[in-house]
CSV table of C-alpha atoms in Angstrom, one decimal:
chain,number,residue,atom,x,y,z
A,19,MET,CA,189.9,-127.8,22.4
A,20,HIS,CA,187.7,-124.7,21.8
A,21,ALA,CA,189.3,-122.7,19.2
A,22,THR,CA,186.6,-120.1,19.6
A,23,HIS,CA,185.3,-118.5,22.8
A,24,GLU,CA,181.9,-120.2,22.5
A,25,SER,CA,180.7,-121.5,25.8
A,26,PRO,CA,181.7,-125.1,26.1
A,27,THR,CA,179.2,-128.0,26.3
A,28,PRO,CA,181.4,-131.1,26.9
A,29,CYS,CA,180.0,-134.2,25.5
A,30,ARG,CA,181.9,-137.4,24.8
A,31,ALA,CA,180.2,-139.4,22.1
A,32,ALA,CA,179.9,-143.2,22.4
A,33,GLY,CA,183.2,-144.6,23.4
A,34,ARG,CA,186.2,-142.8,24.7
A,35,GLY,CA,187.0,-140.5,21.7
A,36,SER,CA,187.8,-136.9,22.1
A,37,LEU,CA,185.2,-134.3,23.2
A,38,LYS,CA,182.9,-133.3,20.5
A,39,ALA,CA,180.6,-130.3,19.8
A,40,LEU,CA,178.2,-131.9,17.3
A,41,GLY,CA,175.7,-129.1,17.2
A,42,ARG,CA,175.1,-125.5,18.0
A,43,ARG,CA,172.1,-123.7,19.6
A,44,GLY,CA,172.3,-120.2,21.0
A,45,GLY,CA,176.1,-120.3,20.6
A,46,LEU,CA,176.4,-123.3,22.8
A,47,SER,CA,177.7,-126.7,22.1
A,48,VAL,CA,175.1,-129.5,22.3
A,49,LEU,CA,175.2,-133.2,21.3
A,50,GLY,CA,172.6,-133.7,18.7
A,51,ALA,CA,172.2,-136.7,16.5
A,52,ALA,CA,170.0,-139.7,17.2
A,53,THR,CA,170.9,-139.7,21.0
A,54,ALA,CA,170.0,-136.1,21.5
A,55,LEU,CA,172.2,-135.8,24.6
A,56,LEU,CA,173.1,-132.4,26.0
A,57,THR,CA,176.0,-131.1,28.1
A,58,VAL,CA,177.6,-128.1,29.9
A,59,VAL,CA,179.0,-127.1,34.6
A,60,MET,CA,178.1,-126.4,38.0
A,61,PRO,CA,176.0,-126.5,41.4
A,62,THR,CA,171.5,-128.9,45.1
A,63,THR,CA,168.6,-130.7,47.0
A,64,ALA,CA,165.4,-132.9,47.1
A,65,ALA,CA,164.4,-135.5,49.7
A,66,HIS,CA,161.8,-138.0,50.7
A,67,ALA,CA,158.8,-137.0,52.6
A,68,SER,CA,158.9,-140.1,54.6
A,69,ALA,CA,160.0,-140.4,58.2
A,70,GLU,CA,163.7,-139.8,57.6
A,71,HIS,CA,163.9,-137.8,60.9
A,72,VAL,CA,166.2,-135.4,59.1
A,73,ARG,CA,165.5,-131.6,59.3
A,74,PRO,CA,164.3,-130.6,55.8
A,75,PHE,CA,165.6,-127.0,56.1
A,76,PRO,CA,168.4,-125.3,57.7
A,77,PRO,CA,167.8,-123.8,61.1
A,78,ARG,CA,167.2,-120.0,61.4
A,79,ALA,CA,169.0,-118.4,64.4
A,80,GLY,CA,166.7,-116.5,66.5
A,81,GLY,CA,163.9,-117.1,64.1
A,82,ALA,CA,165.4,-114.6,61.7
A,83,THR,CA,165.1,-115.2,58.0
A,84,PRO,CA,168.2,-114.6,56.0
A,85,ARG,CA,168.0,-112.5,52.8
A,86,HIS,CA,169.3,-114.3,49.8
A,87,HIS,CA,169.4,-113.9,46.1
A,88,ALA,CA,170.2,-116.5,43.4
A,89,TYR,CA,172.7,-115.3,40.6
A,90,VAL,CA,172.3,-116.9,37.2
A,91,ALA,CA,174.9,-116.6,34.5
A,92,ASN,CA,173.1,-116.4,31.2
A,93,GLN,CA,175.7,-117.5,28.6
A,94,SER,CA,174.1,-116.2,25.4
A,95,ALA,CA,172.8,-113.0,26.9
A,96,ASN,CA,176.0,-111.9,28.5
A,97,THR,CA,174.1,-111.0,31.7
A,98,VAL,CA,173.5,-112.3,35.2
A,99,SER,CA,169.8,-112.5,36.4
A,100,VAL,CA,169.3,-111.8,40.1
A,101,ILE,CA,166.5,-113.7,41.7
A,102,ASN,CA,165.0,-112.9,45.1
A,103,THR,CA,164.7,-116.2,46.8
A,104,ALA,CA,161.9,-115.0,49.1
A,105,THR,CA,159.7,-114.0,46.2
A,106,ASP,CA,161.2,-116.1,43.4
A,107,LYS,CA,161.2,-113.0,41.2
A,108,VAL,CA,163.9,-111.5,39.1
A,109,THR,CA,164.8,-108.2,40.6
A,110,ALA,CA,167.8,-107.2,38.4
A,111,THR,CA,169.7,-108.1,35.2
A,112,VAL,CA,173.4,-107.2,35.3
A,113,PRO,CA,175.5,-106.9,32.0
A,114,VAL,CA,178.8,-108.8,32.5
A,115,GLY,CA,181.4,-110.1,30.0
A,116,ALA,CA,181.1,-112.4,27.0
A,117,ALA,CA,179.6,-115.8,27.6
A,118,PRO,CA,179.3,-116.0,31.4
A,119,THR,CA,179.3,-119.5,32.7
A,120,GLY,CA,180.2,-120.0,36.4
A,121,VAL,CA,179.3,-117.9,39.4
A,122,ASP,CA,179.9,-117.9,43.1
A,123,VAL,CA,179.1,-115.6,45.9
A,124,ALA,CA,181.2,-114.0,48.7
A,125,GLU,CA,178.8,-113.0,51.4
A,126,ARG,CA,181.4,-111.4,53.5
A,127,ASN,CA,182.4,-108.7,51.0
A,128,HIS,CA,179.1,-108.5,49.3
A,129,SER,CA,180.4,-109.6,46.0
A,130,ALA,CA,179.4,-112.3,43.2
A,131,TYR,CA,182.2,-113.5,40.9
A,132,VAL,CA,181.3,-114.4,37.4
A,133,THR,CA,183.5,-116.2,34.9
A,134,ASN,CA,183.3,-114.9,31.3
A,135,HIS,CA,184.3,-117.7,29.1
A,136,GLY,CA,184.3,-115.6,25.9
A,137,GLY,CA,186.1,-112.7,27.6
A,138,ASP,CA,188.8,-114.4,29.5
A,139,SER,CA,187.9,-112.5,32.5
A,140,VAL,CA,186.0,-112.5,35.8
A,141,SER,CA,183.3,-109.9,36.6
A,142,VAL,CA,182.8,-108.8,40.1
A,143,ILE,CA,179.3,-107.8,41.0
A,144,ASP,CA,178.5,-105.7,44.1
A,145,THR,CA,175.5,-107.6,45.5
A,146,ARG,CA,174.2,-104.5,47.3
A,147,THR,CA,174.0,-102.4,44.1
A,148,ASN,CA,173.9,-105.1,41.4
A,149,ARG,CA,176.7,-103.3,39.5
A,150,VAL,CA,180.0,-104.6,38.2
A,151,THR,CA,182.8,-103.1,40.2
A,152,ALA,CA,185.7,-104.8,38.6
A,153,THR,CA,186.8,-106.9,35.7
A,154,ILE,CA,189.7,-109.2,36.3
A,155,PRO,CA,191.7,-110.6,33.5
A,156,VAL,CA,192.4,-114.4,33.8
A,157,GLY,CA,193.4,-117.3,31.5
A,158,ALA,CA,191.8,-118.2,28.3
A,159,GLY,CA,188.4,-120.0,28.5
A,160,PRO,CA,187.5,-119.6,32.1
A,161,TYR,CA,184.5,-121.8,33.3
A,162,GLY,CA,184.3,-123.2,36.7
A,163,ILE,CA,184.9,-120.9,39.9
A,164,ALA,CA,184.9,-121.4,43.6
A,165,MET,CA,186.0,-119.4,46.6
A,166,ASN,CA,187.9,-120.0,49.8
A,167,ASP,CA,186.3,-117.4,52.1
A,168,ARG,CA,188.7,-118.3,54.9
A,169,LEU,CA,191.8,-117.4,52.8
A,170,GLY,CA,189.9,-114.6,50.8
A,171,ARG,CA,190.8,-116.3,47.5
A,172,VAL,CA,188.8,-117.1,44.3
A,173,TYR,CA,189.9,-120.2,42.1
A,174,VAL,CA,189.0,-120.0,38.4
A,175,ALA,CA,189.5,-123.0,36.0
A,176,ASN,CA,190.8,-121.7,32.7
A,177,GLU,CA,189.8,-124.5,30.4
A,178,THR,CA,191.6,-123.4,27.2
A,179,ALA,CA,194.7,-122.2,29.0
A,180,ALA,CA,195.0,-125.4,31.2
A,181,THR,CA,195.4,-123.3,34.2
A,182,VAL,CA,193.9,-122.1,37.5
A,183,SER,CA,193.9,-118.4,38.2
A,184,VAL,CA,194.0,-117.5,41.9
A,185,ILE,CA,192.4,-114.2,42.8
A,186,ASN,CA,193.0,-112.2,46.0
A,187,MET,CA,189.4,-111.1,47.0
A,188,ALA,CA,190.7,-108.1,48.8
A,189,THR,CA,192.4,-106.5,45.8
A,190,ASN,CA,190.6,-108.4,43.0
A,191,THR,CA,194.0,-109.2,41.4
A,192,VAL,CA,195.4,-112.6,40.2
A,193,THR,CA,198.1,-113.5,42.7
A,194,ALA,CA,199.0,-116.9,41.1
A,195,THR,CA,198.5,-118.9,37.9
A,196,VAL,CA,198.8,-122.7,38.4
A,197,PRO,CA,199.2,-125.2,35.5
A,198,VAL,CA,196.6,-127.8,35.9
A,199,GLY,CA,195.9,-130.8,33.6
A,200,THR,CA,194.8,-130.4,30.0
A,201,SER,CA,191.3,-129.1,30.3
A,202,PRO,CA,190.3,-127.8,33.7
A,203,PHE,CA,186.7,-127.2,34.1
A,204,GLY,CA,184.9,-127.4,37.4
A,205,VAL,CA,186.2,-126.2,40.8
A,206,GLY,CA,185.4,-127.0,44.4
A,207,VAL,CA,187.0,-125.9,47.6
A,208,ASP,CA,187.8,-127.6,50.9
A,209,GLU,CA,188.4,-124.8,53.4
A,210,LYS,CA,189.0,-127.2,56.2
A,211,LEU,CA,191.9,-128.9,54.5
A,212,GLY,CA,193.1,-126.0,52.4
A,213,ARG,CA,192.6,-127.8,49.1
A,214,THR,CA,191.1,-127.0,45.8
A,215,TYR,CA,189.6,-129.7,43.6
A,216,VAL,CA,189.6,-129.1,39.8
A,217,THR,CA,188.0,-131.5,37.2
A,218,ASP,CA,189.9,-132.3,34.0
A,219,LEU,CA,187.5,-133.0,31.1
A,220,ASP,CA,190.0,-134.7,28.8
A,221,ALA,CA,192.1,-136.5,31.4
A,222,ASP,CA,189.1,-138.1,33.3
A,223,SER,CA,190.8,-136.9,36.5
A,224,VAL,CA,190.5,-134.5,39.4
A,225,SER,CA,193.5,-132.4,40.3
A,226,VAL,CA,194.2,-131.4,43.9
A,227,LEU,CA,195.7,-128.0,44.7
A,228,ASN,CA,197.5,-127.1,47.9
A,229,ALA,CA,196.3,-123.7,49.1
A,230,ALA,CA,199.6,-122.9,50.9
A,231,THR,CA,201.9,-123.7,47.9
A,232,ASN,CA,199.5,-123.2,44.9
A,233,THR,CA,200.8,-126.5,43.5
A,234,VAL,CA,199.2,-129.8,42.3
A,235,THR,CA,199.7,-132.3,45.0
A,236,ALA,CA,197.6,-135.1,43.8
A,237,THR,CA,195.7,-136.4,40.7
A,238,ILE,CA,192.7,-138.7,41.2
A,239,PRO,CA,191.3,-140.9,38.4
A,240,VAL,CA,187.5,-140.6,38.1
A,241,GLY,CA,184.8,-141.5,35.5
A,242,ASP,CA,184.5,-140.4,31.9
A,243,THR,CA,184.4,-136.6,31.3
A,244,PRO,CA,184.3,-135.1,34.9
A,245,VAL,CA,182.5,-131.8,34.9
A,246,ALA,CA,181.6,-130.4,38.2
A,247,VAL,CA,182.7,-131.0,41.7
A,248,ALA,CA,181.0,-130.2,45.1
A,249,VAL,CA,182.8,-130.5,48.3
A,250,ASP,CA,181.4,-131.4,51.7
A,251,PRO,CA,184.3,-130.4,54.2
A,252,SER,CA,182.5,-131.5,57.3
A,253,ALA,CA,182.1,-135.1,55.9
A,254,GLY,CA,185.5,-135.1,54.2
A,255,ARG,CA,184.0,-135.9,50.8
A,256,ALA,CA,184.0,-134.4,47.1
A,257,TYR,CA,181.4,-135.3,44.6
A,258,VAL,CA,182.2,-135.3,40.9
A,259,THR,CA,179.7,-135.6,38.0
A,260,ASP,CA,181.1,-137.9,35.4
A,261,GLN,CA,179.2,-136.8,32.3
A,262,GLY,CA,180.3,-139.7,30.0
A,263,SER,CA,179.7,-142.3,32.7
A,264,ASN,CA,176.3,-141.1,33.8
A,265,ALA,CA,177.5,-141.2,37.4
A,266,VAL,CA,178.9,-139.4,40.4
A,267,SER,CA,182.3,-140.3,41.8
A,268,VAL,CA,182.7,-139.9,45.5
A,269,ILE,CA,186.2,-138.9,46.7
A,270,ASN,CA,187.4,-139.2,50.3
A,271,THR,CA,189.3,-135.9,50.7
A,272,ARG,CA,191.5,-137.2,53.4
A,273,THR,CA,192.9,-139.9,51.2
A,274,ASN,CA,192.2,-138.4,47.9
A,275,THR,CA,190.8,-141.8,46.7
A,276,VAL,CA,187.4,-142.7,45.0
A,277,THR,CA,185.3,-144.6,47.5
A,278,ALA,CA,182.0,-145.0,45.7
A,279,THR,CA,180.3,-144.4,42.3
A,280,VAL,CA,176.7,-143.5,42.2
A,281,PRO,CA,174.6,-144.0,39.0
A,282,VAL,CA,172.4,-141.0,38.1
A,283,GLY,CA,170.7,-139.7,35.0
A,284,ALA,CA,172.0,-139.2,31.5
A,285,ASN,CA,174.9,-136.7,31.1
A,286,PRO,CA,175.1,-135.3,34.7
A,287,PHE,CA,176.4,-131.8,34.8
A,288,GLY,CA,176.0,-129.4,37.8
A,289,ILE,CA,176.0,-130.7,41.4
A,290,ALA,CA,175.4,-129.1,44.8
A,291,VAL,CA,175.6,-130.6,48.3
A,292,THR,CA,173.4,-129.2,51.1
A,293,LYS,CA,175.0,-128.3,54.4
A,294,TRP,CA,172.1,-128.9,56.5
A,295,ARG,CA,171.4,-132.6,55.6
A,296,PRO,CA,173.1,-135.3,53.7
A,297,ARG,CA,171.8,-134.7,50.3
A,298,ALA,CA,173.4,-133.9,46.9
A,299,TYR,CA,171.4,-132.7,43.8
A,300,VAL,CA,172.7,-133.4,40.3
A,301,ALA,CA,171.5,-131.8,37.0
A,302,ASN,CA,171.2,-134.5,34.3
A,303,GLN,CA,171.4,-132.5,31.1
A,304,GLY,CA,170.5,-135.5,28.8
A,305,ALA,CA,167.5,-136.6,30.8
A,306,ASN,CA,166.0,-133.2,31.8
A,307,THR,CA,166.0,-134.3,35.5
A,308,VAL,CA,167.6,-133.7,38.8
A,309,SER,CA,168.9,-136.7,40.8
A,310,ASP,CA,168.5,-136.5,44.6
A,311,ILE,CA,171.4,-138.5,46.2
A,312,ASN,CA,171.3,-139.7,49.7
A,313,LEU,CA,174.8,-139.2,50.9
A,314,ARG,CA,174.5,-141.7,53.8
A,315,THR,CA,173.8,-144.6,51.4
A,316,ASN,CA,175.3,-143.0,48.1
A,317,THR,CA,172.2,-143.9,46.2
A,318,ALA,CA,170.1,-141.7,43.9
A,319,THR,CA,166.6,-142.0,45.5
A,320,ASN,CA,164.6,-139.8,43.3
A,321,SER,CA,164.5,-138.3,39.7
A,322,ILE,CA,162.8,-135.0,39.5
A,323,PRO,CA,161.7,-133.6,36.1
A,324,VAL,CA,162.8,-130.0,35.3
A,325,GLY,CA,163.3,-128.0,32.1
A,326,GLU,CA,165.5,-128.7,29.1
A,327,ALA,CA,169.1,-129.4,29.5
A,328,PRO,CA,169.5,-128.6,33.3
A,329,THR,CA,172.9,-127.4,33.9
A,330,GLY,CA,173.6,-125.6,37.2
A,331,VAL,CA,172.3,-126.3,40.6
A,332,ALA,CA,172.3,-124.2,43.9
A,333,ALA,CA,170.5,-124.5,47.3
A,334,ASP,CA,169.0,-121.6,49.3
A,335,PRO,CA,170.0,-121.9,53.0
A,336,ALA,CA,167.0,-119.8,54.0
A,337,SER,CA,164.2,-121.8,52.4
A,338,GLY,CA,165.9,-125.1,51.5
A,339,HIS,CA,164.7,-124.7,48.0
A,340,ILE,CA,166.9,-125.9,45.0
A,341,PHE,CA,167.5,-123.7,42.1
A,342,VAL,CA,168.2,-125.5,38.7
A,343,THR,CA,169.2,-123.6,35.5
A,344,ASN,CA,167.6,-125.1,32.3
A,345,LEU,CA,170.1,-124.2,29.5
A,346,LEU,CA,167.7,-124.6,26.6
A,347,SER,CA,164.5,-123.5,28.3
A,348,ASN,CA,165.9,-120.2,29.3
A,349,ASN,CA,164.5,-120.5,32.8
A,350,VAL,CA,165.2,-121.7,36.3
A,351,SER,CA,163.3,-124.5,38.1
A,352,ILE,CA,162.8,-124.1,41.8
A,353,ILE,CA,162.4,-127.5,43.6
A,354,ASN,CA,160.9,-128.1,47.0
A,355,PRO,CA,163.0,-130.9,48.5
A,356,LEU,CA,160.1,-132.2,50.6
A,357,THR,CA,157.7,-132.8,47.7
A,358,LYS,CA,160.4,-133.4,45.2
A,359,LYS,CA,158.5,-131.3,42.8
A,360,VAL,CA,159.1,-128.0,40.9
A,361,VAL,CA,157.1,-125.3,42.8
A,362,THR,CA,157.7,-122.5,40.2
A,363,THR,CA,159.7,-121.8,37.1
A,364,VAL,CA,161.4,-118.3,36.6
A,365,PRO,CA,162.2,-116.9,33.2
A,366,VAL,CA,165.7,-115.6,33.0
A,367,GLY,CA,168.2,-114.8,30.2
A,368,THR,CA,169.1,-116.9,27.2
A,369,ALA,CA,171.1,-120.1,28.0
A,370,PRO,CA,171.4,-120.0,31.8
A,371,SER,CA,174.3,-121.9,33.0
A,372,GLY,CA,176.0,-121.3,36.4
A,373,VAL,CA,174.0,-120.4,39.5
A,374,ALA,CA,174.9,-119.6,43.1
A,375,VAL,CA,172.9,-118.4,46.1
A,376,GLY,CA,174.0,-115.8,48.7
């Protein structure tokens, strides 16, 4: 699909034709033309200030405030920006590989893992020193990434190679390469069931990997051009952004069937689910908004304006704030879930994509 190693921006034009990259900006595919729709993947929260009787922020054990940072993959800058979530300031900029896209954080081993879509590799950042300690070769065109802390594994979707690389976090080596669909893109992990969910852009489906056997055990049809997936193990649900359908598919992870479809904004991309309350946050690239989904009712209750082409979403467990990367604004919007408004905007590198907090 992508002959070169430019960062992909999946967009399906009107109808169900093949994915198209109709324009370029900053080395990234965008959908131009009259519709001016934009697209690219990955992972958080907003709520209503009314009497919902739900705790707006996660509890802090013993009154202690956890120390977290947000890690932002800047696709066109080949860097990762590190934001202190207590001060909302960039405290470090870390050079990584070519066209970094996805990122996830392993707090147990003080590491952030970053997919380099243009370098066919994963950079490992020591979060204590903000230095790259390892570069792991994976398949062609890696994009989405997620980890299973319980098993000490990292799963990487190699879009061009149509595989998933399984990385041992203890050795930072690839221990398995699993053929998956035709264009694997986003990754989500259910540690409770020992499953990994992988979106397939071209096949309009989600593949389910068994962690014990590293094999695909199920394929779930979803909406048009599924991009990102976020898993809520406690609820037994996986949430998939269907970019071409302007919706989110809700999957029951116990039965591996779609149980609901939630309309959201234009060209949804990244999604994140908060652990402390039943909400999901979706970055709508074509609408420049974030949808706030009530997971009890499976309805999008609010639409929050952010920057241009919002792409990645992540939630900070310490403050409850939502971090949203704006691909074409070169910044990150930070949302207060109580007011459902952007409280500050943080400049980062060029074309920020994936974001993770840890």
